[in-house]
PDB file of C-alpha atoms in Angstrom:
ATOM      1  CA  UNK A  87      47.715  46.298  48.882  1.00 52.00           C
ATOM      2  CA  UNK A  88      47.434  49.071  46.263  1.00 60.00           C
ATOM      3  CA  UNK A  89      50.459  50.883  47.403  1.00 63.00           C
ATOM      4  CA  UNK A  90      52.823  52.146  44.772  1.00 67.00           C
ATOM      5  CA  UNK A  91      56.216  50.223  44.520  1.00 64.00           C
ATOM      6  CA  UNK A  92      59.633  51.786  44.353  1.00 68.00           C
ATOM      7  CA  UNK A  93      58.963  52.976  40.745  1.00 67.00           C
ATOM      8  CA  UNK A  94      55.454  54.502  41.671  1.00 66.00           C
ATOM      9  CA  UNK A  95      53.433  51.835  39.746  1.00 65.00           C
ATOM     10  CA  UNK A  96      50.216  50.592  41.556  1.00 75.00           C
ATOM     11  CA  UNK A  97      49.829  46.757  42.164  1.00 77.00           C
ATOM     12  CA  UNK A  98      46.670  46.622  40.224  1.00 83.00           C
ATOM     13  CA  UNK A  99      48.414  47.934  36.977  1.00 86.00           C
ATOM     14  CA  UNK A 100      51.145  45.294  37.348  1.00 85.00           C
ATOM     15  CA  UNK A 101      48.544  42.558  37.801  1.00 90.00           C
ATOM     16  CA  UNK A 102      46.717  43.894  34.652  1.00 92.00           C
ATOM     17  CA  UNK A 103      49.796  43.766  32.839  1.00 92.00           C
ATOM     18  CA  UNK A 104      50.691  40.131  33.820  1.00 94.00           C
ATOM     19  CA  UNK A 105      47.110  39.209  33.200  1.00 96.00           C
ATOM     20  CA  UNK A 106      47.226  40.424  29.694  1.00 97.00           C
ATOM     21  CA  UNK A 107      50.611  38.926  28.961  1.00 97.00           C
ATOM     22  CA  UNK A 108      49.393  35.498  30.205  1.00 97.00           C
ATOM     23  CA  UNK A 109      46.170  35.806  28.129  1.00 97.00           C
ATOM     24  CA  UNK A 110      48.292  36.595  25.008  1.00 97.00           C
ATOM     25  CA  UNK A 111      50.559  33.733  25.426  1.00 97.00           C
ATOM     26  CA  UNK A 112      47.382  31.211  26.019  1.00 96.00           C
ATOM     27  CA  UNK A 113      45.783  32.717  22.859  1.00 95.00           C
ATOM     28  CA  UNK A 114      48.979  32.102  20.794  1.00 94.00           C
ATOM     29  CA  UNK A 115      49.293  28.582  22.145  1.00 92.00           C
ATOM     30  CA  UNK A 116      45.590  27.810  21.532  1.00 91.00           C
ATOM     31  CA  UNK A 117      45.680  29.279  17.921  1.00 89.00           C
ATOM     32  CA  UNK A 118      48.912  27.041  17.170  1.00 86.00           C
ATOM     33  CA  UNK A 119      47.339  23.968  18.459  1.00 84.00           C
ATOM     34  CA  UNK A 120      44.172  24.251  16.776  1.00 81.00           C
ATOM     35  CA  UNK A 121      45.584  25.410  13.414  1.00 78.00           C
ATOM     36  CA  UNK A 122      48.686  22.990  13.160  1.00 70.00           C
ATOM     37  CA  UNK A 123      48.422  20.069  15.739  1.00 64.00           C
ATOM     38  CA  UNK A 124      44.826  19.187  15.780  1.00 62.00           C
ATOM     39  CA  UNK A 125      43.528  17.317  12.588  1.00 62.00           C
ATOM     40  CA  UNK A 126      40.578  18.915  10.898  1.00 62.00           C
ATOM     41  CA  UNK A 127      37.614  16.810  10.983  1.00 63.00           C
ATOM     42  CA  UNK A 128      37.805  16.088   7.189  1.00 62.00           C
ATOM     43  CA  UNK A 129      41.342  14.812   7.586  1.00 63.00           C
ATOM     44  CA  UNK A 130      40.744  12.263  10.450  1.00 63.00           C
ATOM     45  CA  UNK A 131      41.157   8.651   9.882  1.00 66.00           C
ATOM     46  CA  UNK A 132      38.361   6.140  10.098  1.00 63.00           C
ATOM     47  CA  UNK A 133      38.346   3.658  13.010  1.00 66.00           C
ATOM     48  CA  UNK A 134      40.243   0.791  12.637  1.00 68.00           C
ATOM     49  CA  UNK A 135      37.323  -1.733  12.684  1.00 68.00           C
ATOM     50  CA  UNK A 136      35.577   0.300   9.985  1.00 65.00           C
ATOM     51  CA  UNK A 137      35.866  -1.643   6.648  1.00 66.00           C
ATOM     52  CA  UNK A 138      35.781   0.652   3.314  1.00 65.00           C
ATOM     53  CA  UNK A 139      32.899  -0.026   0.994  1.00 68.00           C
ATOM     54  CA  UNK A 140      35.344  -1.247  -1.825  1.00 68.00           C
ATOM     55  CA  UNK A 141      36.605  -4.115   0.598  1.00 53.00           C
ATOM     56  CA  UNK A 142      33.344  -5.656   1.279  1.00 52.00           C
TER      57      UNK A 142
END
């Protein structure tokens, strides 16, 4: 399993490289989602059945 390929690279090094690439992509997507897509708690809208105090 850990035999070198035609370029002399070991399979473990290739696996580690792909793992790092996948973690990097996941980190970028997670950062993008949390900073741009998800609403911060202060900006969330009230539930539809919640009546503002001024309308009571």
